[in-house]
Coordinates of C-alpha atoms in Angstrom, one line a residue:
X1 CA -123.9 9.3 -82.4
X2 CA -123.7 8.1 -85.9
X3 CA -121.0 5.6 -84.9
X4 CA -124.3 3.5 -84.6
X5 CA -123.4 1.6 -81.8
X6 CA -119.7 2.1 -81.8
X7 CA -119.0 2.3 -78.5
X8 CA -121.7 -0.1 -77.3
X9 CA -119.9 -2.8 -79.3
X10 CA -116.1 -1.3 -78.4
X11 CA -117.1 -1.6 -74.4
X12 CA -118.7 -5.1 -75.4
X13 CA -115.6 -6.4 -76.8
X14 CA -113.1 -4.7 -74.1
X15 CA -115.3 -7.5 -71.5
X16 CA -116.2 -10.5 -74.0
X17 CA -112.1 -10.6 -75.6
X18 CA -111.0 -10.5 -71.2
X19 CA -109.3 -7.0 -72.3
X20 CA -107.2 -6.5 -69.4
X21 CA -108.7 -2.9 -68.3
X22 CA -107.3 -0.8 -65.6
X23 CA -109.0 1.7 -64.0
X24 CA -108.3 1.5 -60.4
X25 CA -106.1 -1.1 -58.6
X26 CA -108.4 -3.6 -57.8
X27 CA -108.3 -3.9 -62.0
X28 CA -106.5 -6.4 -64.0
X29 CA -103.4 -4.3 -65.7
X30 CA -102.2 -5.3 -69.3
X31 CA -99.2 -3.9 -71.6
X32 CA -98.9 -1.8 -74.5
X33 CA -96.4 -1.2 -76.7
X34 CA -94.8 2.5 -75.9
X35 CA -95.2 3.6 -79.8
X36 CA -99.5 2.8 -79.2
X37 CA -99.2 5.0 -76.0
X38 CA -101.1 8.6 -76.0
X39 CA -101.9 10.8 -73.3
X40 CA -105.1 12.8 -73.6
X41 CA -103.3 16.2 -74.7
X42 CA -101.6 14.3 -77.4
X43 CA -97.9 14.1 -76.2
X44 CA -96.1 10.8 -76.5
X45 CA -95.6 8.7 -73.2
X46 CA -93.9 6.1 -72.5
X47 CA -93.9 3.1 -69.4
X48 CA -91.0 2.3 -67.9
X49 CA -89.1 -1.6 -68.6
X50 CA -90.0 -2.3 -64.6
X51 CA -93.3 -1.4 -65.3
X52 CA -94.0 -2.9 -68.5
X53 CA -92.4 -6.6 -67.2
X54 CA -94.8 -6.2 -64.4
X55 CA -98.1 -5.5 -66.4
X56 CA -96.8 -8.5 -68.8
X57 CA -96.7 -10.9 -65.7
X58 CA -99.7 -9.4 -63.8
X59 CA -101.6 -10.3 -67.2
X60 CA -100.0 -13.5 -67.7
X61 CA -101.2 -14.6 -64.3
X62 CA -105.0 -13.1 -64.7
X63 CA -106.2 -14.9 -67.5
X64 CA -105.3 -18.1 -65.7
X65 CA -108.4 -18.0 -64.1
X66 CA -111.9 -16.6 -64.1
X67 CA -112.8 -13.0 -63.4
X68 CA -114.7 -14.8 -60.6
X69 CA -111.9 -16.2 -59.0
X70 CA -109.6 -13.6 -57.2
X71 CA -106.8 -16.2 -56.4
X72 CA -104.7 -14.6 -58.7
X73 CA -105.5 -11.1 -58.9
X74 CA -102.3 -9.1 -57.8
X75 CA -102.3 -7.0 -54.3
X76 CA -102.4 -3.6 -54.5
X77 CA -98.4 -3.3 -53.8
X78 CA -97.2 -4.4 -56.9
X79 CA -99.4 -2.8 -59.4
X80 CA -97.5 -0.2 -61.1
X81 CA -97.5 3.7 -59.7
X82 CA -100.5 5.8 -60.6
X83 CA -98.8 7.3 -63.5
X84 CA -98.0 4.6 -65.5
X85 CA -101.4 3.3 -65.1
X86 CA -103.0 3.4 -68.4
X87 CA -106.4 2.4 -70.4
X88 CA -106.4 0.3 -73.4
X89 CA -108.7 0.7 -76.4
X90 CA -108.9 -2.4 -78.7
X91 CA -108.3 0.3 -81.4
X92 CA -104.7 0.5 -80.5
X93 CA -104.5 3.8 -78.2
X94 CA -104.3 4.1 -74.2
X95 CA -104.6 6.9 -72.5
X96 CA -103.5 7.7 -69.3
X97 CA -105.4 7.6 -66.2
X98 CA -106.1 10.3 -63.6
X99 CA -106.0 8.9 -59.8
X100 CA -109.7 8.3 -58.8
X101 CA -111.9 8.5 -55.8
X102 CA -113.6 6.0 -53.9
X103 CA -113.2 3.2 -56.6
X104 CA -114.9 5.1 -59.0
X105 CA -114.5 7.1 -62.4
X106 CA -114.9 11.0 -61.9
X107 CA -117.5 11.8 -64.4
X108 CA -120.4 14.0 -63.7
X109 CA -123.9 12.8 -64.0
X110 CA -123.7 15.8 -67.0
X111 CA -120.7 14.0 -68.7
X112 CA -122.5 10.4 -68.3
X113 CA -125.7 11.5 -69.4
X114 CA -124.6 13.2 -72.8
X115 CA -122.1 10.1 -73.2
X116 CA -125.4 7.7 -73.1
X117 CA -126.9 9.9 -75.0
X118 CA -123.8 10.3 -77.4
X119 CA -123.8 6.2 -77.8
X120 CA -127.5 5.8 -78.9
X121 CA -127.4 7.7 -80.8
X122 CA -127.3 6.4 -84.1
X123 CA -128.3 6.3 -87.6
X124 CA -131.6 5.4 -87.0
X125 CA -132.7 9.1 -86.7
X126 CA -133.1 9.1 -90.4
X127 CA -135.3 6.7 -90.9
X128 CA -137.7 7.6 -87.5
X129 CA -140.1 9.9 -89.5
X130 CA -140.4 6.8 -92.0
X131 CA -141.0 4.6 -88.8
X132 CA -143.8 7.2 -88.1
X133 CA -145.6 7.4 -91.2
X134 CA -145.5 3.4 -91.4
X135 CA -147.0 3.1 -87.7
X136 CA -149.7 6.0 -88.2
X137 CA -148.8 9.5 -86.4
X138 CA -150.6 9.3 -83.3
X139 CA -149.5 5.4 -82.7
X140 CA -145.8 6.1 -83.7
X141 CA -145.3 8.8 -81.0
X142 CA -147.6 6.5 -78.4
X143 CA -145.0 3.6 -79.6
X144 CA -141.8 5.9 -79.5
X145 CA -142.9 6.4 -75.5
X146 CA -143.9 3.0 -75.0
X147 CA -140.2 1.6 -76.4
X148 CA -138.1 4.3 -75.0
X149 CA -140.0 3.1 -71.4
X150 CA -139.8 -0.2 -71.9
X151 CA -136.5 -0.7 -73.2
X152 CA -135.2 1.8 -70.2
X153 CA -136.7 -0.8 -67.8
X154 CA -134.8 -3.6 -69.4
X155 CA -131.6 -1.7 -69.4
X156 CA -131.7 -1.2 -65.9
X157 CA -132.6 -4.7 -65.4
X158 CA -129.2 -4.9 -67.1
X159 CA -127.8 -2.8 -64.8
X160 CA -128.8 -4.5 -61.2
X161 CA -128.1 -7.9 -63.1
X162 CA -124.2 -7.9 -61.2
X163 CA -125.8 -7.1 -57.7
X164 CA -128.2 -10.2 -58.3
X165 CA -124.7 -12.4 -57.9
X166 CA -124.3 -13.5 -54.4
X167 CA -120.8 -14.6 -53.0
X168 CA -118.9 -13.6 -56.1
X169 CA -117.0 -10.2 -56.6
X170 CA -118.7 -8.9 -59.6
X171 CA -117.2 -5.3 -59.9
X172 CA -115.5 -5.6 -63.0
X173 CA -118.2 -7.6 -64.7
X174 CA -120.2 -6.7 -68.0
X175 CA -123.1 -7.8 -68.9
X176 CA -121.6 -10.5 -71.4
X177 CA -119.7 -11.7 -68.0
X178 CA -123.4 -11.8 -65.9
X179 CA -124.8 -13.7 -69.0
X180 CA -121.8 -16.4 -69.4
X181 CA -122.5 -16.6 -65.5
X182 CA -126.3 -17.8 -66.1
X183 CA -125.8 -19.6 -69.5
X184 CA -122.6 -20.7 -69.3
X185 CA -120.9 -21.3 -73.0
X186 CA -123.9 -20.4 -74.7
X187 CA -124.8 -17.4 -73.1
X188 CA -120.6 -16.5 -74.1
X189 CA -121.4 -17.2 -78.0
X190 CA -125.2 -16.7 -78.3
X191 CA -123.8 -12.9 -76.6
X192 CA -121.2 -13.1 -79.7
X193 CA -123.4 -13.7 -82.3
X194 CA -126.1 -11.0 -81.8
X195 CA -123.3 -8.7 -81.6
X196 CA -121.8 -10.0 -84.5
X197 CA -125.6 -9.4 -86.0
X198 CA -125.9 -5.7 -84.6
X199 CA -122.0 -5.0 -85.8
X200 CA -122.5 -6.3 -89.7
X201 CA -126.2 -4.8 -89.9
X202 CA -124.7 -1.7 -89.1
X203 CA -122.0 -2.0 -91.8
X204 CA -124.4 -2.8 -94.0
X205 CA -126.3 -0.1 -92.9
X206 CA -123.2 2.6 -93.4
X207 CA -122.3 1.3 -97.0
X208 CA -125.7 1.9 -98.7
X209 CA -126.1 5.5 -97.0
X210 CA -122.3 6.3 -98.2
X211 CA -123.6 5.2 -101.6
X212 CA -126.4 7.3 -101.5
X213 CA -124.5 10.3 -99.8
X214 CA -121.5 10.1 -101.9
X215 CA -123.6 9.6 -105.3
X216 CA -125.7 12.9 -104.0
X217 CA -122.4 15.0 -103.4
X218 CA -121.0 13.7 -107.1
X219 CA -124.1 14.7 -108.3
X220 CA -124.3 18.1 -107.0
X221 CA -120.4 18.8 -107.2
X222 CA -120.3 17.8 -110.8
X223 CA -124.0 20.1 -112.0
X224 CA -122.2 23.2 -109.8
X225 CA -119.1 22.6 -111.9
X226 CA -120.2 22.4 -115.1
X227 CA -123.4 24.7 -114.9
X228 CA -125.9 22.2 -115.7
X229 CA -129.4 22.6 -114.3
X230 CA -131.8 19.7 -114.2
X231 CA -134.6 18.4 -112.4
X232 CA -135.6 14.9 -111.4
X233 CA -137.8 13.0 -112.9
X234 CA -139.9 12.3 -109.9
X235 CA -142.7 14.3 -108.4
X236 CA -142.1 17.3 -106.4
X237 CA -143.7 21.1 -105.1
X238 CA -142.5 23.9 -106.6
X239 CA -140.4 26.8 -105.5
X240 CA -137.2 27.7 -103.5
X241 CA -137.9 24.9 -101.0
X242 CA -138.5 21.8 -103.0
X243 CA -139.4 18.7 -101.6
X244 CA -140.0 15.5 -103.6
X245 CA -141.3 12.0 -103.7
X246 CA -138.3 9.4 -105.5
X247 CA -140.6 6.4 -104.8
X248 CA -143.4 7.7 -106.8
X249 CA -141.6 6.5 -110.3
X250 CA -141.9 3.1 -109.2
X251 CA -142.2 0.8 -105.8
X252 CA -138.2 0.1 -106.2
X253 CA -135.6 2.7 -105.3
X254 CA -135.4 5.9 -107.8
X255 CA -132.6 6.0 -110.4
X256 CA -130.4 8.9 -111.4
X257 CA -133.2 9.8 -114.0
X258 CA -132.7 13.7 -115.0
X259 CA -134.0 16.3 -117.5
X260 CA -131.5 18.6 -118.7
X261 CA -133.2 22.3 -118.5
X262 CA -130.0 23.8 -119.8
X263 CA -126.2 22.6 -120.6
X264 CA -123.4 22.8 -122.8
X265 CA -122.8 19.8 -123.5
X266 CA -125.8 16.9 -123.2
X267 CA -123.6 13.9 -124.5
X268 CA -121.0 14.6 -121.8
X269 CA -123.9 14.4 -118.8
X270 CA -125.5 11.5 -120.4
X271 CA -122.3 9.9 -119.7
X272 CA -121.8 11.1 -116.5
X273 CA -125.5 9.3 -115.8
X274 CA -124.3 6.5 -116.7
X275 CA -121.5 6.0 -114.9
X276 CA -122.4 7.7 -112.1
X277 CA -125.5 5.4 -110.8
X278 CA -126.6 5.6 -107.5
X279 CA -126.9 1.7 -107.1
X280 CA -125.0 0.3 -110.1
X281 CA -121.8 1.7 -110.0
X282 CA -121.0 4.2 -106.7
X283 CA -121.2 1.0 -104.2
X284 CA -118.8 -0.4 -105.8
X285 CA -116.1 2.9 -106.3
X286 CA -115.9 2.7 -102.4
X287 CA -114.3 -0.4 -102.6
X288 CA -111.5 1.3 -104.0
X289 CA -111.3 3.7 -100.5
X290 CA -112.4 1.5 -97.5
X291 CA -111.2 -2.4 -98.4
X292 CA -107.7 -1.4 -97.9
X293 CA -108.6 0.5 -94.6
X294 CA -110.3 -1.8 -93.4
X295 CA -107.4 -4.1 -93.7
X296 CA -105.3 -1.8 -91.4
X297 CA -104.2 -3.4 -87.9
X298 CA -104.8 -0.5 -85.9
X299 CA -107.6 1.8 -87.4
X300 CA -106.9 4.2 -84.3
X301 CA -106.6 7.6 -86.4
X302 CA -110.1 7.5 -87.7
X303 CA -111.3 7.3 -84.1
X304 CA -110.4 10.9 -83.6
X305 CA -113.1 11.9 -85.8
X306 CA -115.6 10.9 -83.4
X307 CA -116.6 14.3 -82.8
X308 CA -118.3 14.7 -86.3
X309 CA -121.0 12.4 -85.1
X310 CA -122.0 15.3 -82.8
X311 CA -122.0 17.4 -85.2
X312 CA -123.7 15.7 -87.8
X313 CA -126.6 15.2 -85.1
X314 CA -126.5 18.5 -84.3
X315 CA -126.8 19.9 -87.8
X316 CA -130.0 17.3 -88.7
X317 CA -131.8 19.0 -85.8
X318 CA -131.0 22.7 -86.9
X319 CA -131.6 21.6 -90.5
X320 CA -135.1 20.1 -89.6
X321 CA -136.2 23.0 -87.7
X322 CA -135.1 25.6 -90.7
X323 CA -136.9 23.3 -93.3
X324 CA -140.2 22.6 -90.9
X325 CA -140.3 26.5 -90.5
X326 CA -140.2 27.3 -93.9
X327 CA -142.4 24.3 -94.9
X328 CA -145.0 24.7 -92.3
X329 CA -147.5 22.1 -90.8
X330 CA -149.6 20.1 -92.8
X331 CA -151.5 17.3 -90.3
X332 CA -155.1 15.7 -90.8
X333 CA -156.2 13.5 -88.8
X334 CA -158.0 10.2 -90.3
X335 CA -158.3 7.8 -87.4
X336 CA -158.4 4.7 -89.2
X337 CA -159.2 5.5 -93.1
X338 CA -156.5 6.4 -95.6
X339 CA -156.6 9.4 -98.6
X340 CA -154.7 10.1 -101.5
X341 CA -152.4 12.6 -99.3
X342 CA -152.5 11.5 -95.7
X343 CA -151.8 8.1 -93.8
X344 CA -154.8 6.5 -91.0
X345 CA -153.2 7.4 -87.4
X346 CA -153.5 3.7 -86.6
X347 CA -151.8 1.4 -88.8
X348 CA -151.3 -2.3 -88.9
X349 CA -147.0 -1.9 -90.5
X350 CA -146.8 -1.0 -86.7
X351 CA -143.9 -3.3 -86.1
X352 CA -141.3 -1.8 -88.5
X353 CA -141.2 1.0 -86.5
X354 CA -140.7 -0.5 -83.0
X355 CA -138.2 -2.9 -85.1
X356 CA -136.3 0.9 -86.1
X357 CA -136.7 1.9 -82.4
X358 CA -135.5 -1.5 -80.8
X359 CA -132.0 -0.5 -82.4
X360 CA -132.6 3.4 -82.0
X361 CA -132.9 2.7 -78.4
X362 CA -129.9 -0.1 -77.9
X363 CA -127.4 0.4 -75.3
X364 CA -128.0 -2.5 -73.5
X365 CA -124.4 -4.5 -73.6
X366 CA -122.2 -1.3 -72.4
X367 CA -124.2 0.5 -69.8
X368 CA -122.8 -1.2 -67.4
X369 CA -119.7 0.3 -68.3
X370 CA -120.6 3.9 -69.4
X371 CA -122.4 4.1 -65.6
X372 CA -118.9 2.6 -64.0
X373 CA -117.4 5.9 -64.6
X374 CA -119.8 8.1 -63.0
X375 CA -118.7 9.8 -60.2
X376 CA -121.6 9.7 -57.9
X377 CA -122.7 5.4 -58.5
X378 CA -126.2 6.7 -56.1
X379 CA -126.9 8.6 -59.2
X380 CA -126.5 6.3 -62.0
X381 CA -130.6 4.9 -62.6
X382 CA -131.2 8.8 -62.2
X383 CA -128.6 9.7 -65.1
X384 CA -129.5 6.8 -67.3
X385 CA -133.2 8.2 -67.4
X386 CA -132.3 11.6 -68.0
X387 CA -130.4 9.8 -71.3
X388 CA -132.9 8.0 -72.7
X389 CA -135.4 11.0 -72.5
X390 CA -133.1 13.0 -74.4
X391 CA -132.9 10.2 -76.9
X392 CA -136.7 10.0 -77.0
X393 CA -136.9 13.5 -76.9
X394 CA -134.8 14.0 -79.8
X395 CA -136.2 11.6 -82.2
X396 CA -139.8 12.6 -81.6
X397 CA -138.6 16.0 -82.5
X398 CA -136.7 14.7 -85.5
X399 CA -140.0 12.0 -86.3
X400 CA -142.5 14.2 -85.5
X401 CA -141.4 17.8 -87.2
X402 CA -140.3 15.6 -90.6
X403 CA -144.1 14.1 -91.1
X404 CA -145.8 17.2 -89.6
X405 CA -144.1 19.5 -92.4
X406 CA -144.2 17.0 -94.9
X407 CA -146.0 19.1 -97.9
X408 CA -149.3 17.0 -97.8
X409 CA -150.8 18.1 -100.6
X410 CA -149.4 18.0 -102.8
X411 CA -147.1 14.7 -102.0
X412 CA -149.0 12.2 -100.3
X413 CA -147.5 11.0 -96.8
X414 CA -146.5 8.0 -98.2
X415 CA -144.0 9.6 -100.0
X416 CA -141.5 10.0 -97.2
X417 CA -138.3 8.3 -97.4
X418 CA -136.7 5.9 -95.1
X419 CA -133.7 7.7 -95.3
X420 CA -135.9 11.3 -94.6
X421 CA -132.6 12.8 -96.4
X422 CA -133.6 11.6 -99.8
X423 CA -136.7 13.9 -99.9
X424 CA -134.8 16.4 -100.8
X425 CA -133.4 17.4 -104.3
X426 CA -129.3 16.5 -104.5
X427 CA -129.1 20.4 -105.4
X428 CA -130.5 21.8 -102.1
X429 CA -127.7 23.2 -100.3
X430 CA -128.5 22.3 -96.5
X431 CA -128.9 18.4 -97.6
X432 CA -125.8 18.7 -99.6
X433 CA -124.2 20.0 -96.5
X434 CA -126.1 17.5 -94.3
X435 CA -125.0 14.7 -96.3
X436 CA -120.8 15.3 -96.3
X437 CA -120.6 15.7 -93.2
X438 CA -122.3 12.0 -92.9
X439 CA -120.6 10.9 -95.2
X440 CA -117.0 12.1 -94.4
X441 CA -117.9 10.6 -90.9
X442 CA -119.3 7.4 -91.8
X443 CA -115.7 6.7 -93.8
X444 CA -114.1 7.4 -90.7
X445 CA -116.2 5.3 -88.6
X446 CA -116.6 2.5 -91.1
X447 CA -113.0 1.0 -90.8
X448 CA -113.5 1.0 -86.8
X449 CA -116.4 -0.8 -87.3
X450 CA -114.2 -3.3 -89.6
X451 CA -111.3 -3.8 -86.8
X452 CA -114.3 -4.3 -84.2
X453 CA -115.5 -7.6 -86.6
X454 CA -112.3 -8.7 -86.9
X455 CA -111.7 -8.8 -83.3
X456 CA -114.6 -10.7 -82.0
X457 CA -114.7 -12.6 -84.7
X458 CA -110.9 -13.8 -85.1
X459 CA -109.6 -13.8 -82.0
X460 CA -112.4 -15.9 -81.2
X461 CA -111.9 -18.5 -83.7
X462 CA -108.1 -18.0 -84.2
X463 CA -106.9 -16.7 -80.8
X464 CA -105.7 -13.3 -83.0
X465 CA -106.8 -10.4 -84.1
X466 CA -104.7 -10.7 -87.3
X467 CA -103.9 -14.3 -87.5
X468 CA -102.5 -13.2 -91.3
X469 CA -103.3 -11.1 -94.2
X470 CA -104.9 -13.9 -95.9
X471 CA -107.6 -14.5 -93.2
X472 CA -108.1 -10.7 -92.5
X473 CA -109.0 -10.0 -96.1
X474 CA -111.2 -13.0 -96.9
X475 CA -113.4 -11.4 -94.1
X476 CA -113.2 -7.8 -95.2
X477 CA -114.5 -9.1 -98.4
X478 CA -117.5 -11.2 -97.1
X479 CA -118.0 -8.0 -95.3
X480 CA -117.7 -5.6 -98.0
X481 CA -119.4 -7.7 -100.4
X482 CA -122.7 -7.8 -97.9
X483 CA -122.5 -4.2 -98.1
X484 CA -122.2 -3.8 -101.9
X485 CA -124.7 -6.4 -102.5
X486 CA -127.3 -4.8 -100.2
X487 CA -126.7 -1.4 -101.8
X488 CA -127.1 -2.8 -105.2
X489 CA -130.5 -5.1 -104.5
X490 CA -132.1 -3.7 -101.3
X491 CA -131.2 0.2 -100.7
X492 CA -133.8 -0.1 -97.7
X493 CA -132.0 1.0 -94.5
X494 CA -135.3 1.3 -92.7
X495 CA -135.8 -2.6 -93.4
X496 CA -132.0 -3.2 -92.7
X497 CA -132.0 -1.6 -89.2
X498 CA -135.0 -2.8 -88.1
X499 CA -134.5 -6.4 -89.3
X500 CA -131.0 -6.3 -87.6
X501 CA -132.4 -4.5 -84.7
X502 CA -135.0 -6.7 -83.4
X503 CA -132.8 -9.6 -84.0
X504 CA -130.2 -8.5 -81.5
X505 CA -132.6 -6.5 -79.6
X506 CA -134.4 -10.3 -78.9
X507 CA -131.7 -11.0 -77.1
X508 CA -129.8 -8.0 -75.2
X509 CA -132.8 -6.1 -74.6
X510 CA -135.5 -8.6 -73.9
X511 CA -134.7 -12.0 -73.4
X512 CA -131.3 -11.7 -71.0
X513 CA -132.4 -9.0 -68.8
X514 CA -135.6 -10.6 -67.9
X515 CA -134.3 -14.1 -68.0
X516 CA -131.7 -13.2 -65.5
X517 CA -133.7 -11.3 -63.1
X518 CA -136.1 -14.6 -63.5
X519 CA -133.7 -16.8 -62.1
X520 CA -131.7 -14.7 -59.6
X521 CA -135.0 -14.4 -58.2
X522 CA -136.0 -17.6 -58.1
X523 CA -132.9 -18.6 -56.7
X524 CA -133.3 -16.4 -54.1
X525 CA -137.0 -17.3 -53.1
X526 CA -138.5 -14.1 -54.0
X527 CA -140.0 -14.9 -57.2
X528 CA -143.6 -13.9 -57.3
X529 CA -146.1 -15.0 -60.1
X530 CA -146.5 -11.1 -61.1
X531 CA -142.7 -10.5 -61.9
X532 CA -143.0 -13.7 -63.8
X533 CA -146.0 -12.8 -66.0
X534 CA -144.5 -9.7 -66.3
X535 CA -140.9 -10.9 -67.3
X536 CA -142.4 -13.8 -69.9
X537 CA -144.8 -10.9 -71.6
X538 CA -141.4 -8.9 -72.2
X539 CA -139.7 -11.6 -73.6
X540 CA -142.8 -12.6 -75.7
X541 CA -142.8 -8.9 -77.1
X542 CA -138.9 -9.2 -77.8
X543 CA -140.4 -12.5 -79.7
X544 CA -143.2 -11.4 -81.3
X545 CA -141.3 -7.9 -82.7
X546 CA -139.0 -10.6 -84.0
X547 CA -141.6 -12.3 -85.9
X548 CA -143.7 -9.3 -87.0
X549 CA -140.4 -7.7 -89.1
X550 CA -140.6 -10.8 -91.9
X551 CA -144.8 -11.0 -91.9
X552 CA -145.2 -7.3 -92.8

């Protein structure tokens, strides 16, 4: 949801870090300390000393060797008893493990289809019906099909890469593990560092809409409080359902620019104005709440607020469909001219939306993972299709019913925001709703994000997670600092997530999964001059979306 990405880069790490993870005996086990261990119902459990001294050894032992090598991988006798068997989450929690069937998880294809679906989720949704207006209607829904098909193919490319292996037990392999496999070291840090890309973009991404969502909620809280009643300086239509245009003031993000209809006391909001600024001074008040969070060892509370991304979804959709009903539709069609109120259906700023969508659509580097836990395996290419329609199918409905109610005229097309949010007055109630619970979710996601970073990044470099305070803050503030500059200088999330996308979307989406299917054809004689043309156009597109986000 709007973890963007969180639990794509949380079952990345678990694989890229050799997380010791333990499903089922023929996995690795590991130790935790008792204090970090949780069951699902939330009572306190503990391992026994004859257990824990065995995990400790057991994981001693498998990081001796390769996952590919099973020399040391213990027999089944002397793993501990199905009850003590726990999962470990980089953020600090396990939870305990239920016996399982036939070397497999136990989840329903309805369980692993709404948790695909619950991991692409992201924020990308608000910036779709931007994507659309930027691409022309008709050619943004013909590209939102296109990418959604082709970015399915690559991820099951992705997910027959382990079965392209011959002579090498591949069953607790991620994709990071298949690409170290083919590319050796620099399939191991090239892996890293589009990560790294996708993980920061997406911070980035989180700290300029919490600017804008928390200046919003000051705003509103602060007129309701003090019964002042003003009105943008921006234009807008009239009536109970306002909708307005902030970049039609100027071609750089709108200011906090207000006309006082009536107050007691002007000189006090004037100051207010002042220091409440949506990109001079609010980026840098949540330095004050999320620097020392982020410099937390085990962020694992905030990861029970997960839920709210559902909600938060949830509540765009119903808040869409109440605003596009009361709005109505307002579509002409201009095939390739442009007017003063509506956009050609054909337009050459294509590429910023399949940049938004590469992203929107990303899943690639923990499907392997989500699948690994469905019940029925015979199922899984079934279930991961059923996902990403859902995920297409919601973000044409989001895309399509924003630009199609879009009050054209009187506001011209263009008008639409890339955060779609920001069309709307800070006084109206359902955005105000719409935009704490983002926020309030997006604070508790944010310091996840952080301890994610740190991880790949540190333990990389330093062997630890934490090697000391010193080196933990210095990269909370490079961090921070991206975020706060990006929010002061370039408020743009729809450039930010599609620049960020197609960057690591080059190399997860496009390049790898063909590459790999390339060679392990090849290698096995059965390379044919169609799957090639075919596999070097899809890595040419992956290029040339690339290219296309810094030309237009």
């Amino acid at each position: 949801m709007f973890c963007d990405k969180f639990h794509s880069w949380l079952h990345w790490l678990k694989n890229s870090m050799r997380f010791s993870f333990l499903f089922f005996p023929s996995f690795r086990p590991f130790h935790v300390e008792p204090t970090n261990i949780v069951s699902v119902n939330e009572d306190m459990q503990r391992v026994t000393d004859e257990a824990s001294a065995m995990n400790k050894r057991i994981h001693y032992y498998s990081r001796l060797t390769s996952p590919a090598d099973r020399a040391l991988i213990a027999p089944d006798h002397v793993l501990p008893a199905p009850d003590e068997i726990y999962v470990y989450s980089p953020l600090g929690t396990a939870f305990k493990v239920d016996s399982c069937t036939d070397g497999y998880g136990k989840n329903s294809s309805v369980v692993t289809i709404f948790m695909i679906w619950n991991t692409m989720m992201g924020t990308s949704i608000l910036s779709i019906p931007w994507g659309i207006k930027q691409a022309g209607f008709t050619s943004g829904i013909i590209l939102i099909l296109l990418m959604g098909i082709l970015t399915l193919y690559c991820c099951y490319r992705v997910v027959k890469s382990r079965k392209m292996i011959p002579l090498i037990d591949t069953s607790n392999w991620e994709f990071p593990d298949v690409c170290k496999y083919y590319f050796g070291s620099f399939g191991q840090w090239s892996s890293l560092l589009f990560s790294m890309v996708s993980l920061v973009g997406a911070m980035v991404v989180y700290w300029v809409l919490m600017s804008n969502f928390l200046f919003n909620t000051g705003r509103f809280i602060y007129n309701f409080v003090h019964d002042i009643n003003v009105t943008d300086i921006v234009p807008g239509t009239n009536g109970s359902n306002k909708v307005i245009c902030p970049s039609a003031a100027s071609s750089h993000p709108p200011q906090n620019k207000s006309v006082i209809f009536s107050s007691g006391n002007n000189t006090g909001f004037e100051l207010f104005e002042e220091w409440w600024n949506k990109s001079q001074t609010v980026p840098f008040y949540l330095i004050a709440v999320l620097l020392p969070l982020l410099n937390l060892k085990s962020p694992s509370f905030f990861a029970k607020f997960n839920v709210l991304g559902t909600v938060s979804v949830v509540y765009l959709v119903f808040l869409v469909t109440v605003k596009a009903a009361r709005l109505g539709i307002h579509l002409e069609y201009n095939w390739f001219t442009e007017n003063d109120f509506f956009v050609p259906e054909f337009r050459i700023l294509f590429p910023q939306l399949t940049g938004v969508l590469t992203l929107a659509f990303f899943i690639h580097n923990c499907v392997i993972t989500l699948l690994q836990n469905n019940r029925n395996q015979e199922n899984n290419v079934r279930d991961l299709s059923i996902a990403y329609f859902l995920v297409g199918l919601t973000y044409l409905y989001v895309g399509v019913i924003i630009f199609a109610s879009f009050p054209s005229p009187p506001l011209s097309k263009e008008c639409i925001e890339q955060n779609f949010l920001d069309n709307f007055p800070s006084d109206d109630i359902m955005s105000f709703v719409a935009r704490i619970f983002l926020l309030f979710q997006m604070m508790t996601v944010y310091p996840l994000l952080g301890y994610l970073a740190r991880v790949q990044l540190l333990r990389q470099f330093f062997g630890n997670a934490y090697p000391s305070v010193f080196h933990v803050l210095v990269l909370n503030v490079a961090i921070v600092g991206a975020g706060v500059v990006m929010a002061r200088f370039y408020p743009n999330i729809g450039g930010i997530i599609r620049y960020s996308g197609a960057t690591c979307g080059l190399a997860f989406v496009f390049v790898y999964p063909s590459l790999i299917y390339v060679i392990s054809l090849h290698r096995a004689g059965q390379l044919t001059w169609p799957a090639l043309i075919i596999h070097i156009f899809i890595i040419l597109l992956g290029l040339a979306n690339l290219i296309a986000q810094f030309l237009l």
